[in-house]
Amino acid sequence: FRRVLFRSKGIQPKTLTLIQDFFKTNNSWNTVDMIAEELGISIVTVRNYLNYLVNEKQITEDINYSTGGRPSMLYKSNPTHL
């Protein structure tokens, strides 16, 4: 992942690196819940960082409609930014 010099308010380098490293080793689609559990950080924190990474085009998001209920967002690394 490329390092961005300007970071949005509330985006901490250590947490950002933790989430970026997760996507370097997990090439499949992941939910916010899966990432939060794996990294041991809150769902709200993960969601904020994922939104940041999507805006920076470092990861891709998609919607999973096959949940049988409310659709969930899925996230995957963007191969062009590895």
JSON list of N, CA and C in Angstrom, two decimals:
[
{"chain": "A", "resi": 1, "resn": "PHE", "atom": "N", "xyz": [0.84, -1.19, 0.00]},
{"chain": "A", "resi": 1, "resn": "PHE", "atom": "CA", "xyz": [0.00, 0.00, 0.00]},
{"chain": "A", "resi": 1, "resn": "PHE", "atom": "C", "xyz": [0.87, 1.24, 0.00]},
{"chain": "A", "resi": 2, "resn": "ARG", "atom": "N", "xyz": [0.42, 2.22, -0.69]},
{"chain": "A", "resi": 2, "resn": "ARG", "atom": "CA", "xyz": [1.17, 3.47, -0.69]},
{"chain": "A", "resi": 2, "resn": "ARG", "atom": "C", "xyz": [0.90, 4.22, 0.61]},
{"chain": "A", "resi": 3, "resn": "ARG", "atom": "N", "xyz": [1.85, 4.93, 1.06]},
{"chain": "A", "resi": 3, "resn": "ARG", "atom": "CA", "xyz": [1.69, 5.74, 2.27]},
{"chain": "A", "resi": 3, "resn": "ARG", "atom": "C", "xyz": [1.21, 7.12, 1.87]},
{"chain": "A", "resi": 4, "resn": "VAL", "atom": "N", "xyz": [0.19, 7.61, 2.52]},
{"chain": "A", "resi": 4, "resn": "VAL", "atom": "CA", "xyz": [-0.39, 8.91, 2.21]},
{"chain": "A", "resi": 4, "resn": "VAL", "atom": "C", "xyz": [0.13, 9.92, 3.21]},
{"chain": "A", "resi": 5, "resn": "LEU", "atom": "N", "xyz": [0.66, 11.04, 2.73]},
{"chain": "A", "resi": 5, "resn": "LEU", "atom": "CA", "xyz": [1.20, 12.06, 3.62]},
{"chain": "A", "resi": 5, "resn": "LEU", "atom": "C", "xyz": [0.10, 12.76, 4.40]},
{"chain": "A", "resi": 6, "resn": "PHE", "atom": "N", "xyz": [-1.03, 13.07, 3.75]},
{"chain": "A", "resi": 6, "resn": "PHE", "atom": "CA", "xyz": [-2.14, 13.71, 4.44]},
{"chain": "A", "resi": 6, "resn": "PHE", "atom": "C", "xyz": [-3.12, 12.64, 4.89]},
{"chain": "A", "resi": 7, "resn": "ARG", "atom": "N", "xyz": [-3.46, 12.69, 6.16]},
{"chain": "A", "resi": 7, "resn": "ARG", "atom": "CA", "xyz": [-4.43, 11.75, 6.69]},
{"chain": "A", "resi": 7, "resn": "ARG", "atom": "C", "xyz": [-5.61, 12.52, 7.25]},
{"chain": "A", "resi": 8, "resn": "SER", "atom": "N", "xyz": [-6.78, 11.94, 7.11]},
{"chain": "A", "resi": 8, "resn": "SER", "atom": "CA", "xyz": [-7.98, 12.56, 7.66]},
{"chain": "A", "resi": 8, "resn": "SER", "atom": "C", "xyz": [-7.88, 12.64, 9.17]},
{"chain": "A", "resi": 9, "resn": "LYS", "atom": "N", "xyz": [-8.63, 13.56, 9.74]},
{"chain": "A", "resi": 9, "resn": "LYS", "atom": "CA", "xyz": [-8.67, 13.70, 11.18]},
{"chain": "A", "resi": 9, "resn": "LYS", "atom": "C", "xyz": [-9.13, 12.38, 11.82]},
{"chain": "A", "resi": 10, "resn": "GLY", "atom": "N", "xyz": [-8.43, 11.96, 12.84]},
{"chain": "A", "resi": 10, "resn": "GLY", "atom": "CA", "xyz": [-8.77, 10.73, 13.54]},
{"chain": "A", "resi": 10, "resn": "GLY", "atom": "C", "xyz": [-8.12, 9.49, 12.99]},
{"chain": "A", "resi": 11, "resn": "ILE", "atom": "N", "xyz": [-7.40, 9.58, 11.89]},
{"chain": "A", "resi": 11, "resn": "ILE", "atom": "CA", "xyz": [-6.71, 8.43, 11.31]},
{"chain": "A", "resi": 11, "resn": "ILE", "atom": "C", "xyz": [-5.29, 8.39, 11.89]},
{"chain": "A", "resi": 12, "resn": "GLN", "atom": "N", "xyz": [-5.02, 7.37, 12.69]},
{"chain": "A", "resi": 12, "resn": "GLN", "atom": "CA", "xyz": [-3.73, 7.22, 13.35]},
{"chain": "A", "resi": 12, "resn": "GLN", "atom": "C", "xyz": [-2.83, 6.27, 12.55]},
{"chain": "A", "resi": 13, "resn": "PRO", "atom": "N", "xyz": [-1.57, 6.63, 12.36]},
{"chain": "A", "resi": 13, "resn": "PRO", "atom": "CA", "xyz": [-0.67, 5.79, 11.55]},
{"chain": "A", "resi": 13, "resn": "PRO", "atom": "C", "xyz": [-0.58, 4.34, 12.01]},
{"chain": "A", "resi": 14, "resn": "LYS", "atom": "N", "xyz": [-0.53, 4.10, 13.31]},
{"chain": "A", "resi": 14, "resn": "LYS", "atom": "CA", "xyz": [-0.38, 2.73, 13.82]},
{"chain": "A", "resi": 14, "resn": "LYS", "atom": "C", "xyz": [-1.59, 1.88, 13.47]},
{"chain": "A", "resi": 15, "resn": "THR", "atom": "N", "xyz": [-2.78, 2.41, 13.67]},
{"chain": "A", "resi": 15, "resn": "THR", "atom": "CA", "xyz": [-4.00, 1.67, 13.36]},
{"chain": "A", "resi": 15, "resn": "THR", "atom": "C", "xyz": [-4.16, 1.50, 11.86]},
{"chain": "A", "resi": 16, "resn": "LEU", "atom": "N", "xyz": [-3.84, 2.53, 11.10]},
{"chain": "A", "resi": 16, "resn": "LEU", "atom": "CA", "xyz": [-3.91, 2.46, 9.65]},
{"chain": "A", "resi": 16, "resn": "LEU", "atom": "C", "xyz": [-3.00, 1.35, 9.13]},
{"chain": "A", "resi": 17, "resn": "THR", "atom": "N", "xyz": [-1.78, 1.29, 9.63]},
{"chain": "A", "resi": 17, "resn": "THR", "atom": "CA", "xyz": [-0.84, 0.25, 9.22]},
{"chain": "A", "resi": 17, "resn": "THR", "atom": "C", "xyz": [-1.35, -1.13, 9.59]},
{"chain": "A", "resi": 18, "resn": "LEU", "atom": "N", "xyz": [-1.95, -1.27, 10.76]},
{"chain": "A", "resi": 18, "resn": "LEU", "atom": "CA", "xyz": [-2.50, -2.55, 11.20]},
{"chain": "A", "resi": 18, "resn": "LEU", "atom": "C", "xyz": [-3.56, -3.04, 10.21]},
{"chain": "A", "resi": 19, "resn": "ILE", "atom": "N", "xyz": [-4.44, -2.16, 9.80]},
{"chain": "A", "resi": 19, "resn": "ILE", "atom": "CA", "xyz": [-5.51, -2.55, 8.87]},
{"chain": "A", "resi": 19, "resn": "ILE", "atom": "C", "xyz": [-4.95, -2.78, 7.47]},
{"chain": "A", "resi": 20, "resn": "GLN", "atom": "N", "xyz": [-4.01, -1.96, 7.02]},
{"chain": "A", "resi": 20, "resn": "GLN", "atom": "CA", "xyz": [-3.37, -2.17, 5.72]},
{"chain": "A", "resi": 20, "resn": "GLN", "atom": "C", "xyz": [-2.66, -3.52, 5.69]},
{"chain": "A", "resi": 21, "resn": "ASP", "atom": "N", "xyz": [-1.96, -3.86, 6.77]},
{"chain": "A", "resi": 21, "resn": "ASP", "atom": "CA", "xyz": [-1.25, -5.14, 6.83]},
{"chain": "A", "resi": 21, "resn": "ASP", "atom": "C", "xyz": [-2.24, -6.32, 6.79]},
{"chain": "A", "resi": 22, "resn": "PHE", "atom": "N", "xyz": [-3.41, -6.15, 7.39]},
{"chain": "A", "resi": 22, "resn": "PHE", "atom": "CA", "xyz": [-4.45, -7.19, 7.34]},
{"chain": "A", "resi": 22, "resn": "PHE", "atom": "C", "xyz": [-4.79, -7.49, 5.88]},
{"chain": "A", "resi": 23, "resn": "PHE", "atom": "N", "xyz": [-4.99, -6.45, 5.08]},
{"chain": "A", "resi": 23, "resn": "PHE", "atom": "CA", "xyz": [-5.36, -6.66, 3.69]},
{"chain": "A", "resi": 23, "resn": "PHE", "atom": "C", "xyz": [-4.22, -7.19, 2.84]},
{"chain": "A", "resi": 24, "resn": "LYS", "atom": "N", "xyz": [-2.99, -6.98, 3.25]},
{"chain": "A", "resi": 24, "resn": "LYS", "atom": "CA", "xyz": [-1.85, -7.53, 2.52]},
{"chain": "A", "resi": 24, "resn": "LYS", "atom": "C", "xyz": [-1.82, -9.05, 2.62]},
{"chain": "A", "resi": 25, "resn": "THR", "atom": "N", "xyz": [-2.34, -9.58, 3.73]},
{"chain": "A", "resi": 25, "resn": "THR", "atom": "CA", "xyz": [-2.30, -11.03, 3.95]},
{"chain": "A", "resi": 25, "resn": "THR", "atom": "C", "xyz": [-3.65, -11.71, 3.78]},
{"chain": "A", "resi": 26, "resn": "ASN", "atom": "N", "xyz": [-4.72, -10.93, 3.55]},
{"chain": "A", "resi": 26, "resn": "ASN", "atom": "CA", "xyz": [-6.06, -11.49, 3.37]},
{"chain": "A", "resi": 26, "resn": "ASN", "atom": "C", "xyz": [-6.63, -10.98, 2.05]},
{"chain": "A", "resi": 27, "resn": "ASN", "atom": "N", "xyz": [-6.55, -11.81, 1.02]},
{"chain": "A", "resi": 27, "resn": "ASN", "atom": "CA", "xyz": [-6.97, -11.39, -0.32]},
{"chain": "A", "resi": 27, "resn": "ASN", "atom": "C", "xyz": [-8.44, -11.64, -0.62]},
{"chain": "A", "resi": 28, "resn": "SER", "atom": "N", "xyz": [-9.16, -12.27, 0.30]},
{"chain": "A", "resi": 28, "resn": "SER", "atom": "CA", "xyz": [-10.57, -12.54, 0.06]},
{"chain": "A", "resi": 28, "resn": "SER", "atom": "C", "xyz": [-11.44, -11.40, 0.58]},
{"chain": "A", "resi": 29, "resn": "TRP", "atom": "N", "xyz": [-12.73, -11.47, 0.29]},
{"chain": "A", "resi": 29, "resn": "TRP", "atom": "CA", "xyz": [-13.68, -10.47, 0.78]},
{"chain": "A", "resi": 29, "resn": "TRP", "atom": "C", "xyz": [-13.89, -10.65, 2.27]},
{"chain": "A", "resi": 30, "resn": "ASN", "atom": "N", "xyz": [-13.93, -9.55, 3.02]},
{"chain": "A", "resi": 30, "resn": "ASN", "atom": "CA", "xyz": [-14.08, -9.57, 4.47]},
{"chain": "A", "resi": 30, "resn": "ASN", "atom": "C", "xyz": [-15.14, -8.56, 4.90]},
{"chain": "A", "resi": 31, "resn": "THR", "atom": "N", "xyz": [-15.86, -8.90, 5.98]},
{"chain": "A", "resi": 31, "resn": "THR", "atom": "CA", "xyz": [-16.81, -7.96, 6.55]},
{"chain": "A", "resi": 31, "resn": "THR", "atom": "C", "xyz": [-16.12, -7.14, 7.64]},
{"chain": "A", "resi": 32, "resn": "VAL", "atom": "N", "xyz": [-16.74, -6.05, 8.03]},
{"chain": "A", "resi": 32, "resn": "VAL", "atom": "CA", "xyz": [-16.23, -5.22, 9.13]},
{"chain": "A", "resi": 32, "resn": "VAL", "atom": "C", "xyz": [-16.10, -6.08, 10.39]},
{"chain": "A", "resi": 33, "resn": "ASP", "atom": "N", "xyz": [-17.11, -6.89, 10.66]},
{"chain": "A", "resi": 33, "resn": "ASP", "atom": "CA", "xyz": [-17.09, -7.74, 11.85]},
{"chain": "A", "resi": 33, "resn": "ASP", "atom": "C", "xyz": [-15.90, -8.70, 11.85]},
{"chain": "A", "resi": 34, "resn": "MET", "atom": "N", "xyz": [-15.63, -9.31, 10.69]},
{"chain": "A", "resi": 34, "resn": "MET", "atom": "CA", "xyz": [-14.51, -10.25, 10.59]},
{"chain": "A", "resi": 34, "resn": "MET", "atom": "C", "xyz": [-13.18, -9.55, 10.86]},
{"chain": "A", "resi": 35, "resn": "ILE", "atom": "N", "xyz": [-13.02, -8.37, 10.29]},
{"chain": "A", "resi": 35, "resn": "ILE", "atom": "CA", "xyz": [-11.77, -7.62, 10.45]},
{"chain": "A", "resi": 35, "resn": "ILE", "atom": "C", "xyz": [-11.60, -7.17, 11.89]},
{"chain": "A", "resi": 36, "resn": "ALA", "atom": "N", "xyz": [-12.67, -6.64, 12.49]},
{"chain": "A", "resi": 36, "resn": "ALA", "atom": "CA", "xyz": [-12.61, -6.18, 13.88]},
{"chain": "A", "resi": 36, "resn": "ALA", "atom": "C", "xyz": [-12.24, -7.33, 14.82]},
{"chain": "A", "resi": 37, "resn": "GLU", "atom": "N", "xyz": [-12.85, -8.48, 14.61]},
{"chain": "A", "resi": 37, "resn": "GLU", "atom": "CA", "xyz": [-12.56, -9.64, 15.48]},
{"chain": "A", "resi": 37, "resn": "GLU", "atom": "C", "xyz": [-11.11, -10.10, 15.31]},
{"chain": "A", "resi": 38, "resn": "GLU", "atom": "N", "xyz": [-10.66, -10.18, 14.07]},
{"chain": "A", "resi": 38, "resn": "GLU", "atom": "CA", "xyz": [-9.29, -10.62, 13.79]},
{"chain": "A", "resi": 38, "resn": "GLU", "atom": "C", "xyz": [-8.25, -9.68, 14.40]},
{"chain": "A", "resi": 39, "resn": "LEU", "atom": "N", "xyz": [-8.50, -8.37, 14.32]},
{"chain": "A", "resi": 39, "resn": "LEU", "atom": "CA", "xyz": [-7.52, -7.39, 14.79]},
{"chain": "A", "resi": 39, "resn": "LEU", "atom": "C", "xyz": [-7.71, -6.98, 16.24]},
{"chain": "A", "resi": 40, "resn": "GLY", "atom": "N", "xyz": [-8.87, -7.31, 16.81]},
{"chain": "A", "resi": 40, "resn": "GLY", "atom": "CA", "xyz": [-9.12, -6.96, 18.21]},
{"chain": "A", "resi": 40, "resn": "GLY", "atom": "C", "xyz": [-9.40, -5.48, 18.42]},
{"chain": "A", "resi": 41, "resn": "ILE", "atom": "N", "xyz": [-10.01, -4.83, 17.43]},
{"chain": "A", "resi": 41, "resn": "ILE", "atom": "CA", "xyz": [-10.38, -3.42, 17.57]},
{"chain": "A", "resi": 41, "resn": "ILE", "atom": "C", "xyz": [-11.87, -3.28, 17.30]},
{"chain": "A", "resi": 42, "resn": "SER", "atom": "N", "xyz": [-12.44, -2.15, 17.68]},
{"chain": "A", "resi": 42, "resn": "SER", "atom": "CA", "xyz": [-13.89, -1.99, 17.60]},
{"chain": "A", "resi": 42, "resn": "SER", "atom": "C", "xyz": [-14.39, -1.91, 16.16]},
{"chain": "A", "resi": 43, "resn": "ILE", "atom": "N", "xyz": [-15.65, -2.31, 15.99]},
{"chain": "A", "resi": 43, "resn": "ILE", "atom": "CA", "xyz": [-16.29, -2.27, 14.68]},
{"chain": "A", "resi": 43, "resn": "ILE", "atom": "C", "xyz": [-16.35, -0.83, 14.16]},
{"chain": "A", "resi": 44, "resn": "VAL", "atom": "N", "xyz": [-16.65, 0.11, 15.04]},
{"chain": "A", "resi": 44, "resn": "VAL", "atom": "CA", "xyz": [-16.74, 1.53, 14.64]},
{"chain": "A", "resi": 44, "resn": "VAL", "atom": "C", "xyz": [-15.38, 2.01, 14.12]},
{"chain": "A", "resi": 45, "resn": "THR", "atom": "N", "xyz": [-14.31, 1.66, 14.82]},
{"chain": "A", "resi": 45, "resn": "THR", "atom": "CA", "xyz": [-12.97, 2.06, 14.38]},
{"chain": "A", "resi": 45, "resn": "THR", "atom": "C", "xyz": [-12.64, 1.45, 13.02]},
{"chain": "A", "resi": 46, "resn": "VAL", "atom": "N", "xyz": [-12.91, 0.16, 12.87]},
{"chain": "A", "resi": 46, "resn": "VAL", "atom": "CA", "xyz": [-12.64, -0.51, 11.59]},
{"chain": "A", "resi": 46, "resn": "VAL", "atom": "C", "xyz": [-13.43, 0.15, 10.48]},
{"chain": "A", "resi": 47, "resn": "ARG", "atom": "N", "xyz": [-14.70, 0.43, 10.71]},
{"chain": "A", "resi": 47, "resn": "ARG", "atom": "CA", "xyz": [-15.54, 1.06, 9.69]},
{"chain": "A", "resi": 47, "resn": "ARG", "atom": "C", "xyz": [-14.97, 2.42, 9.26]},
{"chain": "A", "resi": 48, "resn": "ASN", "atom": "N", "xyz": [-14.52, 3.21, 10.21]},
{"chain": "A", "resi": 48, "resn": "ASN", "atom": "CA", "xyz": [-13.93, 4.52, 9.88]},
{"chain": "A", "resi": 48, "resn": "ASN", "atom": "C", "xyz": [-12.68, 4.38, 9.01]},
{"chain": "A", "resi": 49, "resn": "TYR", "atom": "N", "xyz": [-11.81, 3.45, 9.37]},
{"chain": "A", "resi": 49, "resn": "TYR", "atom": "CA", "xyz": [-10.59, 3.25, 8.60]},
{"chain": "A", "resi": 49, "resn": "TYR", "atom": "C", "xyz": [-10.88, 2.66, 7.23]},
{"chain": "A", "resi": 50, "resn": "LEU", "atom": "N", "xyz": [-11.86, 1.76, 7.14]},
{"chain": "A", "resi": 50, "resn": "LEU", "atom": "CA", "xyz": [-12.22, 1.20, 5.84]},
{"chain": "A", "resi": 50, "resn": "LEU", "atom": "C", "xyz": [-12.78, 2.27, 4.92]},
{"chain": "A", "resi": 51, "resn": "ASN", "atom": "N", "xyz": [-13.60, 3.16, 5.46]},
{"chain": "A", "resi": 51, "resn": "ASN", "atom": "CA", "xyz": [-14.11, 4.27, 4.66]},
{"chain": "A", "resi": 51, "resn": "ASN", "atom": "C", "xyz": [-12.96, 5.12, 4.13]},
{"chain": "A", "resi": 52, "resn": "TYR", "atom": "N", "xyz": [-11.98, 5.37, 4.97]},
{"chain": "A", "resi": 52, "resn": "TYR", "atom": "CA", "xyz": [-10.80, 6.14, 4.57]},
{"chain": "A", "resi": 52, "resn": "TYR", "atom": "C", "xyz": [-10.05, 5.41, 3.44]},
{"chain": "A", "resi": 53, "resn": "LEU", "atom": "N", "xyz": [-9.83, 4.11, 3.62]},
{"chain": "A", "resi": 53, "resn": "LEU", "atom": "CA", "xyz": [-9.08, 3.34, 2.62]},
{"chain": "A", "resi": 53, "resn": "LEU", "atom": "C", "xyz": [-9.84, 3.21, 1.30]},
{"chain": "A", "resi": 54, "resn": "VAL", "atom": "N", "xyz": [-11.16, 3.13, 1.36]},
{"chain": "A", "resi": 54, "resn": "VAL", "atom": "CA", "xyz": [-11.97, 3.11, 0.13]},
{"chain": "A", "resi": 54, "resn": "VAL", "atom": "C", "xyz": [-11.82, 4.44, -0.59]},
{"chain": "A", "resi": 55, "resn": "ASN", "atom": "N", "xyz": [-11.90, 5.54, 0.15]},
{"chain": "A", "resi": 55, "resn": "ASN", "atom": "CA", "xyz": [-11.74, 6.87, -0.46]},
{"chain": "A", "resi": 55, "resn": "ASN", "atom": "C", "xyz": [-10.37, 7.06, -1.08]},
{"chain": "A", "resi": 56, "resn": "GLU", "atom": "N", "xyz": [-9.36, 6.43, -0.49]},
{"chain": "A", "resi": 56, "resn": "GLU", "atom": "CA", "xyz": [-8.00, 6.50, -1.02]},
{"chain": "A", "resi": 56, "resn": "GLU", "atom": "C", "xyz": [-7.75, 5.45, -2.11]},
{"chain": "A", "resi": 57, "resn": "LYS", "atom": "N", "xyz": [-8.78, 4.66, -2.42]},
{"chain": "A", "resi": 57, "resn": "LYS", "atom": "CA", "xyz": [-8.73, 3.61, -3.44]},
{"chain": "A", "resi": 57, "resn": "LYS", "atom": "C", "xyz": [-7.71, 2.52, -3.14]},
{"chain": "A", "resi": 58, "resn": "GLN", "atom": "N", "xyz": [-7.43, 2.32, -1.86]},
{"chain": "A", "resi": 58, "resn": "GLN", "atom": "CA", "xyz": [-6.52, 1.26, -1.45]},
{"chain": "A", "resi": 58, "resn": "GLN", "atom": "C", "xyz": [-7.24, -0.07, -1.28]},
{"chain": "A", "resi": 59, "resn": "ILE", "atom": "N", "xyz": [-8.55, -0.01, -1.01]},
{"chain": "A", "resi": 59, "resn": "ILE", "atom": "CA", "xyz": [-9.37, -1.21, -0.92]},
{"chain": "A", "resi": 59, "resn": "ILE", "atom": "C", "xyz": [-10.65, -0.99, -1.72]},
{"chain": "A", "resi": 60, "resn": "THR", "atom": "N", "xyz": [-11.32, -2.09, -2.03]},
{"chain": "A", "resi": 60, "resn": "THR", "atom": "CA", "xyz": [-12.56, -2.07, -2.79]},
{"chain": "A", "resi": 60, "resn": "THR", "atom": "C", "xyz": [-13.69, -2.54, -1.89]},
{"chain": "A", "resi": 61, "resn": "GLU", "atom": "N", "xyz": [-14.89, -1.97, -2.06]},
{"chain": "A", "resi": 61, "resn": "GLU", "atom": "CA", "xyz": [-16.04, -2.42, -1.30]},
{"chain": "A", "resi": 61, "resn": "GLU", "atom": "C", "xyz": [-17.12, -2.93, -2.25]},
{"chain": "A", "resi": 62, "resn": "ASP", "atom": "N", "xyz": [-17.91, -3.87, -1.74]},
{"chain": "A", "resi": 62, "resn": "ASP", "atom": "CA", "xyz": [-19.03, -4.43, -2.49]},
{"chain": "A", "resi": 62, "resn": "ASP", "atom": "C", "xyz": [-20.13, -4.74, -1.49]},
{"chain": "A", "resi": 63, "resn": "ILE", "atom": "N", "xyz": [-21.33, -4.97, -1.99]},
{"chain": "A", "resi": 63, "resn": "ILE", "atom": "CA", "xyz": [-22.46, -5.28, -1.12]},
{"chain": "A", "resi": 63, "resn": "ILE", "atom": "C", "xyz": [-22.84, -6.75, -1.28]},
{"chain": "A", "resi": 64, "resn": "ASN", "atom": "N", "xyz": [-23.01, -7.43, -0.15]},
{"chain": "A", "resi": 64, "resn": "ASN", "atom": "CA", "xyz": [-23.44, -8.83, -0.14]},
{"chain": "A", "resi": 64, "resn": "ASN", "atom": "C", "xyz": [-24.94, -8.86, 0.15]},
{"chain": "A", "resi": 65, "resn": "TYR", "atom": "N", "xyz": [-25.72, -9.18, -0.88]},
{"chain": "A", "resi": 65, "resn": "TYR", "atom": "CA", "xyz": [-27.17, -9.25, -0.74]},
{"chain": "A", "resi": 65, "resn": "TYR", "atom": "C", "xyz": [-27.66, -10.63, -0.31]},
{"chain": "A", "resi": 66, "resn": "SER", "atom": "N", "xyz": [-26.78, -11.61, -0.26]},
{"chain": "A", "resi": 66, "resn": "SER", "atom": "CA", "xyz": [-27.20, -12.98, 0.02]},
{"chain": "A", "resi": 66, "resn": "SER", "atom": "C", "xyz": [-27.15, -13.33, 1.51]},
{"chain": "A", "resi": 67, "resn": "THR", "atom": "N", "xyz": [-27.29, -12.34, 2.36]},
{"chain": "A", "resi": 67, "resn": "THR", "atom": "CA", "xyz": [-27.22, -12.59, 3.81]},
{"chain": "A", "resi": 67, "resn": "THR", "atom": "C", "xyz": [-28.52, -13.13, 4.38]},
{"chain": "A", "resi": 68, "resn": "GLY", "atom": "N", "xyz": [-29.59, -13.03, 3.62]},
{"chain": "A", "resi": 68, "resn": "GLY", "atom": "CA", "xyz": [-30.88, -13.48, 4.12]},
{"chain": "A", "resi": 68, "resn": "GLY", "atom": "C", "xyz": [-31.57, -12.41, 4.96]},
{"chain": "A", "resi": 69, "resn": "GLY", "atom": "N", "xyz": [-30.96, -11.30, 5.10]},
{"chain": "A", "resi": 69, "resn": "GLY", "atom": "CA", "xyz": [-31.51, -10.18, 5.86]},
{"chain": "A", "resi": 69, "resn": "GLY", "atom": "C", "xyz": [-30.95, -8.89, 5.31]},
{"chain": "A", "resi": 70, "resn": "ARG", "atom": "N", "xyz": [-30.50, -8.07, 6.20]},
{"chain": "A", "resi": 70, "resn": "ARG", "atom": "CA", "xyz": [-29.91, -6.79, 5.79]},
{"chain": "A", "resi": 70, "resn": "ARG", "atom": "C", "xyz": [-28.60, -7.04, 5.05]},
{"chain": "A", "resi": 71, "resn": "PRO", "atom": "N", "xyz": [-28.41, -6.42, 3.89]},
{"chain": "A", "resi": 71, "resn": "PRO", "atom": "CA", "xyz": [-27.15, -6.61, 3.16]},
{"chain": "A", "resi": 71, "resn": "PRO", "atom": "C", "xyz": [-25.96, -6.12, 3.98]},
{"chain": "A", "resi": 72, "resn": "SER", "atom": "N", "xyz": [-24.81, -6.75, 3.76]},
{"chain": "A", "resi": 72, "resn": "SER", "atom": "CA", "xyz": [-23.60, -6.32, 4.46]},
{"chain": "A", "resi": 72, "resn": "SER", "atom": "C", "xyz": [-22.55, -5.89, 3.44]},
{"chain": "A", "resi": 73, "resn": "MET", "atom": "N", "xyz": [-21.68, -5.00, 3.90]},
{"chain": "A", "resi": 73, "resn": "MET", "atom": "CA", "xyz": [-20.59, -4.53, 3.05]},
{"chain": "A", "resi": 73, "resn": "MET", "atom": "C", "xyz": [-19.42, -5.50, 3.15]},
{"chain": "A", "resi": 74, "resn": "LEU", "atom": "N", "xyz": [-18.76, -5.71, 2.02]},
{"chain": "A", "resi": 74, "resn": "LEU", "atom": "CA", "xyz": [-17.59, -6.55, 1.94]},
{"chain": "A", "resi": 74, "resn": "LEU", "atom": "C", "xyz": [-16.42, -5.71, 1.46]},
{"chain": "A", "resi": 75, "resn": "TYR", "atom": "N", "xyz": [-15.22, -6.03, 1.95]},
{"chain": "A", "resi": 75, "resn": "TYR", "atom": "CA", "xyz": [-14.03, -5.25, 1.62]},
{"chain": "A", "resi": 75, "resn": "TYR", "atom": "C", "xyz": [-12.90, -6.19, 1.19]},
{"chain": "A", "resi": 76, "resn": "LYS", "atom": "N", "xyz": [-12.13, -5.72, 0.23]},
{"chain": "A", "resi": 76, "resn": "LYS", "atom": "CA", "xyz": [-11.01, -6.50, -0.32]},
{"chain": "A", "resi": 76, "resn": "LYS", "atom": "C", "xyz": [-9.93, -5.53, -0.77]},
{"chain": "A", "resi": 77, "resn": "SER", "atom": "N", "xyz": [-8.68, -5.98, -0.71]},
{"chain": "A", "resi": 77, "resn": "SER", "atom": "CA", "xyz": [-7.58, -5.12, -1.15]},
{"chain": "A", "resi": 77, "resn": "SER", "atom": "C", "xyz": [-7.71, -4.81, -2.63]},
{"chain": "A", "resi": 78, "resn": "ASN", "atom": "N", "xyz": [-7.29, -3.63, -3.02]},
{"chain": "A", "resi": 78, "resn": "ASN", "atom": "CA", "xyz": [-7.31, -3.20, -4.40]},
{"chain": "A", "resi": 78, "resn": "ASN", "atom": "C", "xyz": [-5.96, -3.57, -5.00]},
{"chain": "A", "resi": 79, "resn": "PRO", "atom": "N", "xyz": [-5.91, -4.54, -5.91]},
{"chain": "A", "resi": 79, "resn": "PRO", "atom": "CA", "xyz": [-4.62, -5.04, -6.43]},
{"chain": "A", "resi": 79, "resn": "PRO", "atom": "C", "xyz": [-3.74, -3.96, -7.05]},
{"chain": "A", "resi": 80, "resn": "THR", "atom": "N", "xyz": [-4.32, -2.89, -7.53]},
{"chain": "A", "resi": 80, "resn": "THR", "atom": "CA", "xyz": [-3.50, -1.86, -8.17]},
{"chain": "A", "resi": 80, "resn": "THR", "atom": "C", "xyz": [-2.76, -0.99, -7.15]},
{"chain": "A", "resi": 81, "resn": "HIS", "atom": "N", "xyz": [-3.07, -1.16, -5.85]},
{"chain": "A", "resi": 81, "resn": "HIS", "atom": "CA", "xyz": [-2.41, -0.35, -4.83]},
{"chain": "A", "resi": 81, "resn": "HIS", "atom": "C", "xyz": [-1.62, -1.18, -3.83]},
{"chain": "A", "resi": 82, "resn": "LEU", "atom": "N", "xyz": [-1.24, -2.38, -4.20]},
{"chain": "A", "resi": 82, "resn": "LEU", "atom": "CA", "xyz": [-0.43, -3.21, -3.30]},
{"chain": "A", "resi": 82, "resn": "LEU", "atom": "C", "xyz": [1.03, -2.85, -3.38]}
]
